[in-house]
PDB file of C-alpha atoms in Angstrom:
ATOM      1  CA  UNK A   1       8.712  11.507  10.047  1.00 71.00           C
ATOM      2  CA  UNK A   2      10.730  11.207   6.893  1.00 83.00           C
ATOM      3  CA  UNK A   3       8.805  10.100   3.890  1.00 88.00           C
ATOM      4  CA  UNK A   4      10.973   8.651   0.985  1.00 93.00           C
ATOM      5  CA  UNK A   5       8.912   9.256  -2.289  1.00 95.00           C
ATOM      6  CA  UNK A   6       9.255   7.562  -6.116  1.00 96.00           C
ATOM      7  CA  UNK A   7       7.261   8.088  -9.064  1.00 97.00           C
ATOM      8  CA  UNK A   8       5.786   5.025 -10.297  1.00 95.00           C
ATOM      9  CA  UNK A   9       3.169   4.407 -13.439  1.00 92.00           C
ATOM     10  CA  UNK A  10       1.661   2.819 -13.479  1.00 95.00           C
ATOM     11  CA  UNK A  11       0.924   1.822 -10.097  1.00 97.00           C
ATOM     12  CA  UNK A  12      -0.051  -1.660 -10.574  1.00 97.00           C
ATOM     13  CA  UNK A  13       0.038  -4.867  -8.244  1.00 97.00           C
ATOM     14  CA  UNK A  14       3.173  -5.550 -10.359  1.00 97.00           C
ATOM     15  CA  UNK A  15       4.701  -2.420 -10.872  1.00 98.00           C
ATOM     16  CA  UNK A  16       4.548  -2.488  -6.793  1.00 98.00           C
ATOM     17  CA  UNK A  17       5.801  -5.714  -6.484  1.00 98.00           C
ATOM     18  CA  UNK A  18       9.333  -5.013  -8.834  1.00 98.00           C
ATOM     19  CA  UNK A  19       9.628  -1.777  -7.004  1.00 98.00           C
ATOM     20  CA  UNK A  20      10.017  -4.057  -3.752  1.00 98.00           C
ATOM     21  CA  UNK A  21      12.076  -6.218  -4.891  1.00 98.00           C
ATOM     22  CA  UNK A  22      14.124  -3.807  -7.037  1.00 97.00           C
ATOM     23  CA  UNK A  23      14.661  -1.690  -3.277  1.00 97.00           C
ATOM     24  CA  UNK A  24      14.843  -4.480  -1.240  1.00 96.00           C
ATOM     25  CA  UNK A  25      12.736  -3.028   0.353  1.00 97.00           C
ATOM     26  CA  UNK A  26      11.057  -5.207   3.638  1.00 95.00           C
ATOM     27  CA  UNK A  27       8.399  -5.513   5.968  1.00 95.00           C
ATOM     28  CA  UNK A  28       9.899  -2.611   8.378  1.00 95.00           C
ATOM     29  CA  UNK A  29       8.986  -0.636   5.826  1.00 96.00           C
ATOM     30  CA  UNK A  30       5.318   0.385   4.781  1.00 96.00           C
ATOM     31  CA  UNK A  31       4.507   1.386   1.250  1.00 97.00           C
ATOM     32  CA  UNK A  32       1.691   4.555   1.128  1.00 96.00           C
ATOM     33  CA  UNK A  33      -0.049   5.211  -2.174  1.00 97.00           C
ATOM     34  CA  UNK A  34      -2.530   8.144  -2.701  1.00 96.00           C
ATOM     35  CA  UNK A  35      -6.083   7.359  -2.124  1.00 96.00           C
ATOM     36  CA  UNK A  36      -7.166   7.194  -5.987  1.00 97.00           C
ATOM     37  CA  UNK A  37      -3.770   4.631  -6.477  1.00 98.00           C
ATOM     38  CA  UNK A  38      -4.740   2.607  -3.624  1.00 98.00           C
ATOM     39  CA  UNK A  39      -8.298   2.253  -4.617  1.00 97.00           C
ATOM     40  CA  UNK A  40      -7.618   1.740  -8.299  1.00 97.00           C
ATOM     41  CA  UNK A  41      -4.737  -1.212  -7.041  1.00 97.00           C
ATOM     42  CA  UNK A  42      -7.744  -2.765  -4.523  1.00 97.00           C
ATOM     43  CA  UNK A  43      -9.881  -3.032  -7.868  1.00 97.00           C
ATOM     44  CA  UNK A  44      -6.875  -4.779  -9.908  1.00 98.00           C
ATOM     45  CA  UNK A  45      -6.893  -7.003  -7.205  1.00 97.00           C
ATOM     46  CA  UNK A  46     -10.696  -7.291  -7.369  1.00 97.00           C
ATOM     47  CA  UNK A  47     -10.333  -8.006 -10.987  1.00 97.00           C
ATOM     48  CA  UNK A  48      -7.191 -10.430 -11.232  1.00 96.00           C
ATOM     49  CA  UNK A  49      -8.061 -12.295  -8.277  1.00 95.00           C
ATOM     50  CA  UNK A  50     -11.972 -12.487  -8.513  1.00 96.00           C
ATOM     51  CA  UNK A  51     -11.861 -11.745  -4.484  1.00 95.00           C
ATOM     52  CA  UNK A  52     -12.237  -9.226  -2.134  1.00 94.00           C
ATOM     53  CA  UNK A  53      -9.058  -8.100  -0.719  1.00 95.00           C
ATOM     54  CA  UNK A  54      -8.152  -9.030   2.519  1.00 94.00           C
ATOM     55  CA  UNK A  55      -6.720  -5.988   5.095  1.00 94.00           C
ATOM     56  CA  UNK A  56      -3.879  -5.376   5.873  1.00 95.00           C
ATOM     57  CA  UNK A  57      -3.421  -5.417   2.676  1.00 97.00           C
ATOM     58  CA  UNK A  58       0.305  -7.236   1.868  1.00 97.00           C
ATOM     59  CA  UNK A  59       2.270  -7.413  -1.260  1.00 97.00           C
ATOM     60  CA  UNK A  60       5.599  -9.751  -0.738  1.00 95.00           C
ATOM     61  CA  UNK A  61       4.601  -8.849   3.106  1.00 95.00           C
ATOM     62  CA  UNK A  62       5.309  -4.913   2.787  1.00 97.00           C
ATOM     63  CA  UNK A  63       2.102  -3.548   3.837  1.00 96.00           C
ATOM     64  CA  UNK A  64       0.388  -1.641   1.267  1.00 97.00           C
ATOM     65  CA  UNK A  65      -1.765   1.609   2.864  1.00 96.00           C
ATOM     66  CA  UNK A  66      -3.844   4.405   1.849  1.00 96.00           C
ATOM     67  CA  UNK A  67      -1.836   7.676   2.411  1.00 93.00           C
ATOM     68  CA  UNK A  68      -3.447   9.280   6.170  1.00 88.00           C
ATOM     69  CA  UNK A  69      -1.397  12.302   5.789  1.00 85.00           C
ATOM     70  CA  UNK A  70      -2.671  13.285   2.313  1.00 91.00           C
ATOM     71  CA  UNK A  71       1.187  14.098   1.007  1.00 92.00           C
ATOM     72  CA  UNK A  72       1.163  11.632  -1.484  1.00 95.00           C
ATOM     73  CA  UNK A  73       1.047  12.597  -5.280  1.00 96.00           C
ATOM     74  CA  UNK A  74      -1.056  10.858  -7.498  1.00 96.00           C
ATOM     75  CA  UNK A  75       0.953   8.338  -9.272  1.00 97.00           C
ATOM     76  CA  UNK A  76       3.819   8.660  -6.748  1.00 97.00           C
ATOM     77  CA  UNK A  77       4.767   5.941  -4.105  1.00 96.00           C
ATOM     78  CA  UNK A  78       5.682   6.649  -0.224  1.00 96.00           C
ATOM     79  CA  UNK A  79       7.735   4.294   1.679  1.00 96.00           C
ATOM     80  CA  UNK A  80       8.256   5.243   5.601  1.00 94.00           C
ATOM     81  CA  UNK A  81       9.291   2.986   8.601  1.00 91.00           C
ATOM     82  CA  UNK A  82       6.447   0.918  10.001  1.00 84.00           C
ATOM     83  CA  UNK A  83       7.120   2.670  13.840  1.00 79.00           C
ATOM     84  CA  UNK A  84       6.522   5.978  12.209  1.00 70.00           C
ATOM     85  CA  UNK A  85       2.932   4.714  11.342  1.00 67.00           C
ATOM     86  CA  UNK A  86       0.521   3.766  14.116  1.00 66.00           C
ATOM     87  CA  UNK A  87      -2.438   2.634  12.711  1.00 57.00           C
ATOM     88  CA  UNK A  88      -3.738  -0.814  14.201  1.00 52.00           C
ATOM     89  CA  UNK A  89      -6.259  -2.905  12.625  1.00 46.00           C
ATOM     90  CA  UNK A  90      -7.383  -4.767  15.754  1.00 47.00           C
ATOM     91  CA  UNK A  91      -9.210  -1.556  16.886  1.00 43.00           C
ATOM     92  CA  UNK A  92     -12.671  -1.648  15.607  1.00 44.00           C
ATOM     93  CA  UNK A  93     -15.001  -4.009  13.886  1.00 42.00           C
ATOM     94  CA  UNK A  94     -14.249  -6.608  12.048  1.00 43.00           C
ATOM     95  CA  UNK A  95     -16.698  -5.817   9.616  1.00 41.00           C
ATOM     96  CA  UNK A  96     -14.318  -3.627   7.450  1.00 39.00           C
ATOM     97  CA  UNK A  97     -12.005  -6.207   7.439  1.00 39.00           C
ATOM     98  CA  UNK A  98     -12.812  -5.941   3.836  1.00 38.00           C
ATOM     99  CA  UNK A  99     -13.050  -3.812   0.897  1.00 33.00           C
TER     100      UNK A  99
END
């Protein structure tokens, strides 16, 4: 599995959103942040949207994941093909359906 990499900062719910749009990048494609990224973009959302957020978690429908493989940089941005990533949110409880 190939993973195409970008630095990005910050790495903000907006920042992510012009980097989709500025790729074209769509939703064959999955965007992987490192963990401390991806928590500090769930908080934005926390913040900005006064909500929990909802998983998957989508921005312009690209889904936005915590890195599994642990290659991700801080401050860096993954993008790989959705068939090269199998994880599946139906398996398990639906009780961390939310962060």
């Amino acid at each position: 599995m190939k993973i195409k990499t970008a630095r990005l900062t910050p790495i903000t719910i907006k920042s992510i959103r012009n980097f989709i749009l500025d790729n074209e990048i769509d939703e064959n494609k999955i965007i992987i942040l490192n963990k401390y990224n991806f928590d500090d973009l769930i908080l934005e959302h926390l913040d900005f949207y006064k909500t929990s957020a909802t998983f998957p978690y989508k921005i312009i429908t690209v889904l936005i994941e915590e890195d599994p493989f642990n290659e991700i940089p801080i401050n860096t941005i993954g993008v790989i093909n959705d068939f090269d990533y199998d994880f599946n949110y139906n398996e398990g409880s639906n009780s961390s359906n939310y962060y």
